[in-house]
XYZ file of C-alpha atoms in Angstrom:
707
model
C 66.906 -2.663 -22.809
C 64.550 -1.933 -19.901
C 67.075 0.404 -18.320
C 66.782 2.683 -21.352
C 62.947 2.711 -21.296
C 61.003 5.781 -20.150
C 57.209 5.950 -19.754
C 55.669 9.268 -20.777
C 52.188 8.212 -19.626
C 51.842 8.510 -15.842
C 51.426 5.245 -13.980
C 47.896 4.608 -12.758
C 49.393 3.340 -9.532
C 50.627 6.873 -8.786
C 47.452 8.518 -10.108
C 45.304 6.258 -7.934
C 46.376 8.372 -4.986
C 44.394 11.222 -6.527
C 41.162 9.232 -6.208
C 41.871 8.531 -2.546
C 42.717 12.174 -1.790
C 39.608 13.495 -3.542
C 37.315 10.903 -1.949
C 38.624 11.848 1.466
C 38.311 15.596 0.921
C 34.753 15.056 -0.381
C 34.062 12.895 2.704
C 32.781 9.935 0.766
C 31.947 7.074 3.127
C 30.569 4.611 0.577
C 32.139 4.301 -2.856
C 31.484 2.033 -5.800
C 34.158 1.413 -8.439
C 33.359 0.431 -12.030
C 36.354 -0.665 -14.094
C 37.105 -2.769 -17.153
C 40.912 -3.177 -16.970
C 43.666 -3.910 -14.496
C 44.120 -0.182 -13.960
C 40.940 -0.219 -11.934
C 42.458 -2.761 -9.561
C 45.199 -0.269 -8.685
C 42.609 2.385 -7.818
C 40.503 -0.125 -5.894
C 43.457 -1.237 -3.777
C 44.368 2.358 -2.985
C 40.814 3.246 -1.921
C 40.648 0.201 0.318
C 43.590 1.478 2.332
C 41.141 3.888 3.961
C 39.417 1.593 6.437
C 36.783 4.210 7.230
C 35.543 3.976 3.654
C 33.236 1.214 2.391
C 34.200 0.237 -1.148
C 32.234 -1.965 -3.559
C 33.591 -2.856 -7.002
C 32.158 -4.163 -10.278
C 34.422 -5.272 -13.107
C 32.959 -5.039 -16.587
C 34.173 -6.731 -19.779
C 35.998 -4.587 -22.318
C 32.924 -4.846 -24.501
C 30.154 -5.031 -21.974
C 26.405 -5.214 -22.565
C 23.585 -3.139 -21.154
C 21.927 -5.815 -19.055
C 25.135 -6.531 -17.151
C 25.700 -2.822 -16.556
C 22.112 -2.346 -15.435
C 22.347 -5.258 -13.009
C 25.552 -3.795 -11.583
C 23.886 -0.430 -11.023
C 20.918 -2.100 -9.380
C 23.231 -3.987 -7.037
C 24.935 -0.713 -6.234
C 21.574 0.827 -5.378
C 20.610 -2.104 -3.188
C 23.614 -1.519 -0.952
C 22.768 2.208 -0.839
C 25.969 3.458 -2.476
C 25.597 6.899 -4.069
C 29.226 7.804 -4.896
C 30.917 6.187 -7.873
C 34.373 6.069 -9.467
C 34.453 5.085 -13.142
C 37.562 3.781 -14.910
C 36.120 2.413 -18.143
C 36.589 2.928 -21.841
C 34.340 5.257 -23.794
C 31.791 2.650 -24.865
C 31.316 1.237 -21.390
C 31.160 4.713 -19.854
C 28.522 5.703 -22.402
C 26.320 2.717 -21.548
C 26.972 3.094 -17.824
C 25.752 6.691 -17.721
C 22.835 5.962 -20.020
C 21.577 3.142 -17.800
C 22.223 5.241 -14.704
C 19.975 7.910 -16.168
C 17.257 5.356 -16.880
C 17.480 4.306 -13.227
C 17.521 7.948 -12.089
C 20.948 7.558 -10.530
C 22.669 10.568 -12.095
C 21.038 13.583 -10.500
C 22.463 15.377 -7.536
C 21.797 15.214 -4.738
C 22.542 12.543 -3.718
C 24.562 10.975 -6.529
C 28.118 11.986 -7.372
C 30.438 10.528 -10.018
C 34.204 10.666 -10.578
C 35.812 9.787 -13.910
C 39.367 9.245 -15.109
C 39.719 10.736 -18.572
C 43.408 11.595 -18.976
C 43.089 12.665 -22.597
C 39.821 14.628 -22.384
C 38.173 12.169 -24.765
C 34.762 11.758 -23.066
C 33.474 15.322 -23.121
C 30.895 14.404 -25.777
C 29.510 11.772 -23.414
C 29.247 14.251 -20.538
C 27.613 16.870 -22.779
C 24.631 14.534 -23.270
C 23.467 15.343 -19.734
C 23.334 19.118 -19.907
C 19.631 18.996 -19.017
C 20.238 17.194 -15.722
C 21.658 18.559 -12.493
C 24.633 16.233 -12.101
C 27.811 16.169 -10.046
C 30.625 14.907 -12.264
C 34.275 15.262 -11.322
C 36.662 14.527 -14.207
C 40.357 13.866 -13.628
C 42.423 14.514 -16.757
C 46.048 14.995 -17.710
C 45.037 17.387 -20.459
C 42.857 20.391 -19.614
C 39.132 19.763 -20.042
C 37.793 20.716 -23.465
C 41.320 21.225 -24.701
C 41.877 22.557 -28.239
C 45.556 21.796 -28.466
C 44.914 19.053 -30.995
C 41.664 20.062 -32.720
C 41.740 17.350 -35.366
C 42.467 14.438 -33.126
C 38.884 13.134 -33.305
C 38.876 11.675 -29.824
C 42.531 10.510 -29.636
C 43.895 13.525 -27.776
C 45.709 11.488 -25.185
C 47.672 9.255 -27.526
C 48.599 12.136 -29.806
C 49.578 14.360 -26.893
C 51.835 11.634 -25.485
C 53.342 11.036 -28.908
C 54.023 14.726 -29.401
C 55.549 15.062 -25.945
C 57.776 12.043 -26.602
C 58.884 13.429 -29.960
C 59.489 16.843 -28.445
C 61.521 15.337 -25.621
C 63.679 13.133 -27.854
C 64.214 15.839 -30.465
C 65.161 18.482 -27.961
C 67.506 16.265 -25.987
C 69.079 14.777 -29.112
C 69.981 18.199 -30.420
C 71.460 19.104 -27.048
C 73.526 15.904 -26.934
C 74.756 16.338 -30.500
C 75.649 19.965 -29.880
C 77.584 19.029 -26.761
C 79.415 16.231 -28.549
C 80.286 18.536 -31.439
C 81.749 21.137 -29.142
C 83.781 18.457 -27.372
C 84.802 16.831 -30.711
C 83.551 13.491 -29.408
C 82.149 10.752 -31.596
C 79.311 8.932 -29.817
C 78.757 5.224 -30.198
C 75.262 3.762 -30.090
C 75.669 2.638 -26.521
C 77.146 5.892 -25.339
C 74.458 7.794 -27.198
C 71.735 5.794 -25.456
C 73.378 6.355 -22.104
C 73.631 10.087 -22.751
C 70.005 10.246 -23.929
C 68.766 8.210 -20.980
C 70.619 10.463 -18.548
C 69.289 13.577 -20.270
C 65.723 12.294 -20.043
C 66.128 11.667 -16.324
C 67.379 15.229 -15.777
C 65.381 17.194 -18.356
C 63.241 20.232 -17.586
C 60.977 20.078 -20.624
C 57.267 20.925 -20.453
C 54.922 19.287 -22.915
C 51.210 19.104 -23.585
C 50.790 16.759 -20.638
C 52.739 18.947 -18.208
C 56.231 18.589 -16.757
C 58.118 15.781 -18.463
C 60.011 14.736 -15.375
C 61.086 11.163 -14.732
C 62.533 9.274 -11.796
C 65.515 6.942 -11.828
C 63.298 4.120 -13.075
C 62.064 6.079 -16.051
C 58.608 6.614 -14.609
C 56.784 9.902 -14.862
C 56.825 12.071 -11.758
C 55.988 15.620 -10.773
C 52.930 15.834 -12.996
C 49.480 17.226 -12.227
C 45.905 16.173 -12.917
C 43.227 18.703 -13.675
C 39.962 18.454 -11.741
C 36.951 19.633 -13.710
C 33.447 19.777 -12.253
C 30.383 19.351 -14.466
C 27.001 20.303 -13.025
C 24.999 19.850 -16.208
C 25.363 22.670 -18.672
C 27.883 24.422 -16.437
C 31.543 23.376 -16.352
C 34.341 24.915 -14.310
C 37.850 24.226 -13.038
C 37.629 22.664 -9.581
C 41.342 22.320 -8.815
C 44.586 20.407 -9.359
C 46.168 17.307 -7.947
C 49.963 17.117 -7.907
C 51.897 13.890 -7.815
C 54.531 15.641 -5.656
C 53.422 18.050 -2.924
C 54.531 21.626 -3.317
C 53.032 23.604 -0.456
C 52.736 22.301 3.105
C 52.821 18.701 1.872
C 49.459 19.202 0.148
C 48.963 17.479 -3.169
C 45.350 18.587 -3.730
C 44.386 22.179 -4.426
C 40.686 22.966 -4.714
C 39.042 26.168 -5.824
C 35.666 27.420 -4.641
C 32.616 25.676 -5.980
C 30.597 27.607 -8.504
C 26.845 27.271 -8.578
C 25.029 28.767 -11.572
C 22.489 31.351 -10.592
C 18.766 30.897 -11.125
C 19.229 27.297 -12.149
C 16.579 24.789 -11.201
C 17.055 21.071 -11.423
C 14.691 19.645 -14.052
C 12.584 16.618 -13.258
C 14.777 13.618 -14.190
C 11.914 11.733 -15.855
C 10.609 14.614 -17.960
C 10.153 13.479 -21.517
C 11.004 9.901 -20.625
C 8.939 6.745 -20.128
C 8.629 5.492 -16.555
C 7.867 1.876 -15.704
C 5.087 1.846 -13.097
C 4.470 -1.403 -11.232
C 1.048 -1.999 -9.702
C -0.840 -4.818 -8.041
C -4.365 -5.875 -8.895
C -6.314 -4.617 -5.896
C -9.804 -3.141 -5.916
C -10.405 -0.237 -6.237
C -6.778 0.850 -6.749
C -5.953 -1.133 -9.880
C -8.471 -3.219 -11.800
C -8.774 -4.646 -15.267
C -11.591 -3.148 -17.274
C -14.395 -5.410 -18.397
C -13.257 -5.072 -22.011
C -9.542 -5.193 -21.220
C -9.040 -7.954 -23.774
C -9.861 -5.407 -26.481
C -7.475 -2.750 -25.170
C -3.743 -2.351 -24.933
C -1.261 -0.659 -22.668
C -2.483 1.621 -19.934
C -6.007 1.647 -21.375
C -6.587 -1.856 -19.923
C -6.568 -0.582 -16.349
C -8.783 1.549 -14.169
C -8.900 2.497 -10.522
C -7.730 5.017 -7.974
C -4.013 4.335 -8.537
C -4.460 4.577 -12.320
C -6.159 7.965 -11.992
C -3.474 9.136 -9.546
C -0.487 8.329 -11.770
C -2.289 9.915 -14.721
C -2.618 13.188 -12.821
C 0.983 13.078 -11.580
C 2.372 12.289 -15.047
C 0.462 15.182 -16.598
C 1.743 17.554 -13.937
C 5.406 16.478 -14.232
C 5.322 15.914 -18.011
C 6.480 12.323 -18.339
C 5.047 9.199 -19.920
C 4.515 5.897 -18.166
C 3.789 2.238 -18.776
C 1.771 0.235 -16.249
C 2.461 -3.420 -15.570
C 1.273 -5.773 -12.843
C 3.727 -7.390 -10.456
C 4.397 -10.952 -11.509
C 4.160 -12.720 -8.147
C 1.103 -10.728 -7.020
C 2.769 -9.684 -3.751
C 3.209 -6.297 -2.149
C 6.746 -6.829 -0.942
C 8.296 -8.662 1.963
C 11.857 -9.525 2.929
C 12.528 -13.216 2.427
C 14.808 -15.365 4.617
C 17.665 -15.075 2.082
C 17.581 -11.282 2.369
C 15.964 -10.706 -1.016
C 12.692 -8.860 -1.491
C 9.680 -10.124 -3.399
C 6.681 -8.292 -4.815
C 6.726 -4.657 -5.831
C 9.640 -3.858 -3.511
C 11.687 -6.475 -5.345
C 10.729 -4.930 -8.685
C 11.997 -1.535 -7.536
C 15.253 -2.952 -6.217
C 15.802 -5.021 -9.367
C 15.518 -1.898 -11.505
C 12.532 -3.253 -13.409
C 10.247 -0.468 -12.190
C 10.755 3.260 -11.923
C 8.075 3.576 -9.262
C 5.225 1.682 -7.634
C 1.763 3.189 -7.351
C -0.367 0.893 -5.208
C -1.816 0.467 -1.706
C 1.718 -0.141 -0.434
C 1.887 0.860 3.217
C 4.993 2.597 4.519
C 6.728 0.779 7.366
C 10.213 0.756 8.825
C 11.389 -2.405 7.084
C 10.302 -1.239 3.643
C 11.706 2.245 4.270
C 15.127 0.670 4.765
C 14.949 -0.963 1.341
C 13.301 1.706 -0.842
C 12.185 5.324 -0.604
C 8.605 6.582 -0.405
C 6.929 9.841 -1.291
C 4.581 11.748 0.950
C 1.473 9.580 1.607
C -1.362 10.024 -0.842
C -3.824 8.193 1.409
C -4.011 6.983 5.001
C -5.133 3.482 5.722
C -6.119 1.572 8.828
C -6.646 -2.133 9.444
C -10.186 -3.387 9.934
C -12.012 -6.715 9.859
C -14.182 -7.810 6.961
C -16.879 -10.392 7.700
C -19.979 -11.833 6.138
C -23.262 -10.363 7.358
C -24.982 -13.058 9.481
C -28.066 -14.510 7.882
C -31.213 -13.408 9.732
C -33.308 -16.146 11.309
C -36.826 -15.883 9.890
C -39.742 -16.715 12.196
C -43.471 -16.922 11.575
C -44.060 -15.476 15.020
C -41.825 -12.418 14.811
C -44.746 -10.336 16.058
C -44.050 -11.857 19.476
C -40.476 -10.482 19.536
C -41.311 -6.914 20.668
C -42.066 -8.239 24.165
C -39.889 -10.605 26.088
C -41.343 -13.923 27.324
C -41.428 -12.696 30.899
C -43.536 -9.683 29.818
C -45.959 -11.960 27.986
C -46.285 -14.169 31.083
C -46.782 -11.178 33.355
C -49.399 -9.756 30.981
C -51.294 -13.059 30.975
C -51.112 -13.233 34.771
C -52.335 -9.639 35.077
C -55.237 -10.463 32.749
C -56.372 -13.385 34.934
C -55.880 -11.587 38.264
C -57.607 -8.377 37.179
C -60.541 -10.365 35.747
C -61.065 -12.223 39.041
C -60.695 -9.043 41.124
C -63.157 -7.192 38.906
C -65.728 -9.960 39.291
C -65.212 -9.966 43.060
C -65.589 -6.196 43.336
C -68.725 -6.225 41.219
C -70.221 -9.133 43.195
C -69.611 -7.375 46.534
C -70.866 -4.064 45.198
C -74.072 -5.576 43.822
C -74.760 -7.272 47.149
C -74.788 -3.892 48.888
C -76.778 -2.205 46.097
C -80.269 -3.628 46.399
C -81.588 -1.453 43.659
C -79.540 -3.192 41.073
C -81.001 -4.937 38.093
C -80.116 -8.125 36.367
C -78.990 -6.210 33.243
C -75.994 -4.738 35.103
C -74.698 -7.951 36.553
C -71.210 -9.151 35.428
C -70.580 -12.851 35.609
C -67.181 -14.517 35.716
C -67.307 -15.095 31.984
C -68.308 -11.511 31.290
C -65.530 -10.253 33.572
C -62.863 -12.139 31.629
C -64.392 -11.057 28.350
C -64.479 -7.403 29.405
C -60.815 -7.353 30.536
C -59.708 -9.152 27.360
C -61.678 -6.753 25.147
C -60.252 -3.748 26.951
C -56.736 -5.054 26.360
C -57.435 -5.322 22.632
C -59.319 -2.004 22.586
C -62.659 -3.682 21.885
C -66.204 -3.102 23.249
C -68.402 -5.421 25.317
C -72.057 -5.277 26.394
C -71.322 -5.453 30.109
C -69.508 -2.705 31.993
C -68.604 -2.280 35.658
C -71.241 -0.382 37.616
C -69.582 -0.110 41.019
C -67.085 2.601 41.927
C -64.291 0.116 42.913
C -64.845 -1.733 39.665
C -64.599 1.438 37.640
C -61.391 2.491 39.464
C -59.858 -0.902 38.679
C -61.060 -0.609 35.074
C -59.418 2.825 34.723
C -56.131 1.452 35.981
C -56.426 -1.480 33.559
C -57.171 0.832 30.621
C -54.082 2.910 31.413
C -52.004 -0.273 31.681
C -53.393 -1.507 28.363
C -52.742 1.872 26.681
C -49.061 1.913 27.628
C -48.567 -1.778 26.845
C -50.262 -1.641 23.437
C -48.429 1.573 22.470
C -45.054 0.099 23.427
C -45.830 -3.123 21.639
C -46.901 -1.306 18.481
C -43.763 0.832 18.397
C -41.450 -2.129 18.965
C -43.310 -4.238 16.448
C -42.782 -1.638 13.744
C -39.059 -1.556 14.514
C -38.701 -5.336 14.630
C -40.507 -5.923 11.377
C -39.288 -3.013 9.267
C -35.841 -1.927 10.460
C -32.844 -3.999 9.358
C -31.028 -5.067 12.460
C -27.787 -7.024 12.274
C -26.837 -9.097 15.256
C -23.208 -10.057 14.839
C -21.372 -12.557 17.010
C -18.244 -10.354 16.689
C -18.474 -6.695 17.604
C -14.779 -5.808 17.852
C -11.306 -7.116 17.105
C -10.812 -8.270 20.686
C -13.887 -10.492 20.358
C -12.057 -12.461 17.674
C -9.113 -13.109 19.970
C -11.427 -14.534 22.632
C -13.051 -17.191 20.454
C -11.986 -20.035 18.163
C -15.135 -20.739 16.136
C -14.547 -18.039 13.518
C -11.193 -18.299 11.747
C -9.282 -15.165 10.824
C -6.244 -14.260 8.753
C -4.671 -11.870 6.260
C -2.533 -11.853 3.106
C 0.913 -13.417 3.237
C 3.933 -11.128 2.840
C 1.831 -8.007 3.327
C 2.112 -4.961 5.552
C -0.788 -6.226 7.664
C 1.045 -9.486 8.263
C 4.155 -7.520 9.251
C 2.120 -5.623 11.825
C 0.836 -8.804 13.490
C 4.277 -10.372 13.307
C 6.139 -7.482 14.934
C 3.572 -6.075 17.372
C 3.887 -6.389 21.132
C 0.199 -5.820 21.903
C -1.062 -8.847 23.803
C -4.249 -9.764 21.956
C -2.596 -9.130 18.572
C 0.337 -11.403 19.419
C -2.164 -14.063 20.489
C -3.974 -13.707 17.170
C -0.671 -13.932 15.251
C 0.150 -17.191 17.014
C -3.291 -18.497 16.043
C -2.884 -17.449 12.399
C 0.722 -18.479 11.831
C 1.118 -21.604 13.950
C -2.166 -23.105 15.074
C -4.132 -22.419 11.918
C -1.747 -21.511 9.051
C -4.436 -22.255 6.451
C -6.162 -19.049 7.497
C -3.448 -17.044 5.702
C -4.246 -16.349 2.046
C -2.114 -15.549 -0.999
C -4.099 -12.513 -2.149
C -7.158 -10.463 -1.337
C -9.311 -12.239 -3.906
C -8.847 -15.491 -2.004
C -9.529 -13.695 1.271
C -12.805 -12.212 0.025
C -13.892 -15.626 -1.234
C -13.269 -17.197 2.179
C -15.284 -14.425 3.833
C -18.187 -15.049 1.469
C -18.198 -18.840 1.708
C -17.041 -19.549 5.270
C -17.135 -18.257 8.815
C -13.994 -16.244 8.242
C -12.774 -12.795 9.312
C -10.319 -11.051 6.988
C -7.887 -8.434 8.279
C -7.110 -5.886 5.598
C -6.879 -2.201 4.748
C -9.966 -0.149 5.482
C -9.803 1.413 2.025
C -10.156 -1.951 0.312
C -12.628 -3.354 2.858
C -14.894 -0.344 2.497
C -14.962 -0.702 -1.273
C -15.710 -4.411 -0.913
C -18.732 -3.675 1.296
C -19.943 -1.268 -1.388
C -19.660 -3.896 -4.092
C -20.977 -6.815 -2.018
C -23.955 -6.060 0.222
C -23.488 -9.347 2.100
C -20.241 -8.154 3.690
C -19.658 -5.747 6.542
C -16.689 -3.988 8.103
C -16.044 -4.330 11.827
C -13.996 -1.862 13.845
C -12.526 -0.138 15.560
C -9.781 0.359 12.964
C -6.175 0.259 14.138
C -2.546 0.700 13.006
C -2.752 3.879 10.897
C -0.191 4.020 8.091
C 0.205 5.920 4.851
C 0.151 4.736 1.261
C 3.053 6.249 -0.663
C 4.544 6.007 -4.127
C 7.575 3.737 -3.851
C 10.790 4.622 -5.679
C 14.228 2.983 -5.760
C 16.588 4.003 -2.946
C 18.204 7.347 -3.612
C 15.915 8.184 -6.531
C 16.224 11.923 -7.138
C 12.672 12.316 -8.421
C 11.052 11.396 -5.113
C 10.715 15.009 -3.961
C 9.038 16.066 -7.216
C 6.540 13.222 -6.877
C 5.824 14.267 -3.282
C 5.252 17.852 -4.342
C 2.885 16.693 -7.073
C 0.853 14.725 -4.509
C 0.681 17.731 -2.186
C -0.429 19.985 -5.035
C -3.140 17.539 -6.042
C -4.324 17.505 -2.436
C -4.308 21.303 -2.159
C -6.318 21.660 -5.355
C -8.899 19.159 -4.156
C -8.189 16.873 -7.084
C -7.067 14.039 -4.819
C -10.364 14.282 -2.931
C -12.278 14.144 -6.218
C -10.528 10.926 -7.196
C -11.273 9.416 -3.770
C -14.926 10.419 -4.061
C -15.116 8.748 -7.455
C -14.169 5.356 -6.021
C -15.398 5.414 -2.416
C -18.282 7.861 -2.086
C -21.064 5.418 -2.903
C -23.029 2.703 -1.167
C -24.221 -0.813 -1.693
C -26.746 -1.002 -4.565
C -29.287 -2.831 -2.382
C -28.941 -0.367 0.460
C -29.319 2.562 -1.909
C -32.849 1.385 -2.723
C -33.848 1.543 0.930
C -35.137 4.779 2.432
C -33.055 6.852 4.767
C -34.561 5.259 7.880
C -33.140 1.901 6.725
C -36.571 0.222 6.680
C -37.654 -2.590 4.433
C -40.969 -4.003 3.285
C -42.719 -6.591 5.439
C -42.484 -10.020 3.912
C -45.062 -12.770 4.386
C -42.678 -14.749 6.580
C -42.540 -11.804 8.981
C -46.282 -11.743 9.685
C -47.362 -15.275 8.771
C -47.917 -16.041 12.469
C -50.728 -13.478 12.645
C -52.498 -15.252 9.823
C -51.929 -18.570 11.557
C -53.588 -17.224 14.713
C -56.474 -15.839 12.652
C -56.936 -19.161 10.887
C -56.605 -20.905 14.230
C -59.266 -18.634 15.676
C -61.567 -19.376 12.749
C -61.033 -23.090 13.148
C -61.583 -22.973 16.918
C -64.693 -20.819 16.456
C -66.017 -23.230 13.846
C -65.386 -26.204 16.123
C -67.067 -24.448 19.042
C -69.924 -23.447 16.766
C -70.366 -27.027 15.591
C -70.122 -28.220 19.156
C -72.771 -25.791 20.265
C -74.940 -26.727 17.289
C -74.760 -30.447 18.015
C -75.169 -29.834 21.725
C -78.257 -27.726 21.142
C -79.565 -30.297 18.683
C -79.142 -33.044 21.231
C -80.735 -30.934 23.925
C -83.665 -30.050 21.671
C -84.083 -33.681 20.614
C -84.069 -34.726 24.233
C -86.664 -32.125 25.049
C -88.818 -33.262 22.127
C -88.659 -36.856 23.313
C -89.643 -35.852 26.788
C -92.498 -33.762 25.447
C -93.776 -36.612 23.280
C -93.624 -39.027 26.168
C -95.459 -36.567 28.336
C -98.128 -36.058 25.717
C -98.540 -39.831 25.310
C -99.154 -40.330 29.004
C -101.695 -37.584 29.083
C -103.620 -39.117 26.170
C -103.848 -42.568 27.791
C -105.138 -41.066 30.977
C -107.990 -39.384 29.168
C -109.056 -42.536 27.293
C -109.030 -44.733 30.392
C -111.393 -42.393 32.240
C -114.041 -42.584 29.586
C -114.222 -46.326 29.756
C -114.395 -46.326 33.496
C -117.346 -43.965 33.481
């Protein structure tokens, strides 16, 4: 019975050549194929005959589910395929396009889609995307939007084939019967079938599906497929594909493309809800103090939260913020997968990422980024060294060698002054005892002059006065310099750090240093060829792997509690120094990179997001948001005056009081010593006087008796 069978529906094996011809004329280099029947295998095999074309395929169940379709689209996006061929039933095609829209994979450029809809049954699905600039090419046996069977309710193809079959059999049967009647021949069943089969092979009928021509095997040949292009609300005839070439061995005839005038592509996310992934990083994204009492986006605050709010208002879309589960920015793992926010974008869980995510070559290969909304550098965050308090800080303005030289000058000048005065008085015979300067008075005079005090004795000779003038000038300069330095030492905050630059860290091993694992900063150290940075990476990754931290919170804690230097973005480090006055940022900063909004690869809304960022920058709104979060200073520093001075504490000047108390004690001891010495001297004198008086009295009495 097979020899009497004819197939009115064209074989997909023959029609698959149309997909290859169109893909080649469109110059598609990477193609994905979605199918849910064995017909898709025929198309897939035909496309794979072009070795210059990379083909990826996903087979879906007849009754698929959204999660499977979404995962397939995400996989397609991961391999950077932007051209798709769809051979699925209506339900699967509906879900496929709906999920593609949610992932922003419909808009053109760069995405393009090709569908096989022989009976023009999916036009209602395509009409759902009139508000999007798309590039759909529909291959159909019936003309697009056909009205030949207005009451078919979506079964155009089956009814058209049935009508063509009925038309073919009816027409040929009448011809056969008429011929047999003229020839007065009675046809048996077998002869009738043979006659009908031969007539079908040689007929010239034209039905709803085109020429009803068959080959010797009863398979449809010499038919054409209509190519219809849909660009959103605009639909036009793009061309025809013929199963048999007619002109110059060309099977594909294309007409000129038609682009609607004054049409702008709407923002793909307008009116939709975007999933925005963020990472908890101060001051970009933070939980509010009362976040337990709030829900949704109201739980968060920060620079990134303010930025996405402004962008969403400008582009008229809604958004939902969620924090990345693993708390990582995004790094390529050994198995080729991505973690962190990059992984969320590639998995299709997030529509975009708004975070301090630096743009580098490796990440750019995986996802797309907008224009940078902020530039970051890498700097070092360290704990401010604790100042060593000393009771004798008043000695710090002068170095020990200056103090020794001053003491030596005091002794030498005192001796020289005494010598000059002694020689001068020897030549001046008219001098008086009141003008004489002894050794003690000479030392006392020089010491008093140094401390700007007065003494009873003064030099009276010309050489002595010249020396005194030179000493006064010396004392004036010394005391003035000491006073100025003392004020600076005791009132100005001066930080003496053991590390003054990044290179200092590489030249020591006492202070540990590190950064966050799987971060852009780590990627810089890992891939750089700069000598001292490669040395530091070897120290961090191999010799001291514990110096690497999982997140910035852990890094800040190590800085606060240990001798630890933390490499991180200047934007975050600066904010940390504002919030914690015990931390400081050490430069110079290096490795400038931009922070951009991350989007899935090929996302058509990237340009609109970039334009929104540029407009915010031009209006000064971006600067206002930055000022809100960074234009402040440490609360403790803000209390200090502009000259960065601080009040003198008792521990700063306690040494002066110690010297005063010591002077009092020494004076008291000397006073007591002098008192007891004088008492002893007076007592001795009294004893001598009494003894003398006693001798005198005995002498007087003895004389009287003798007389």
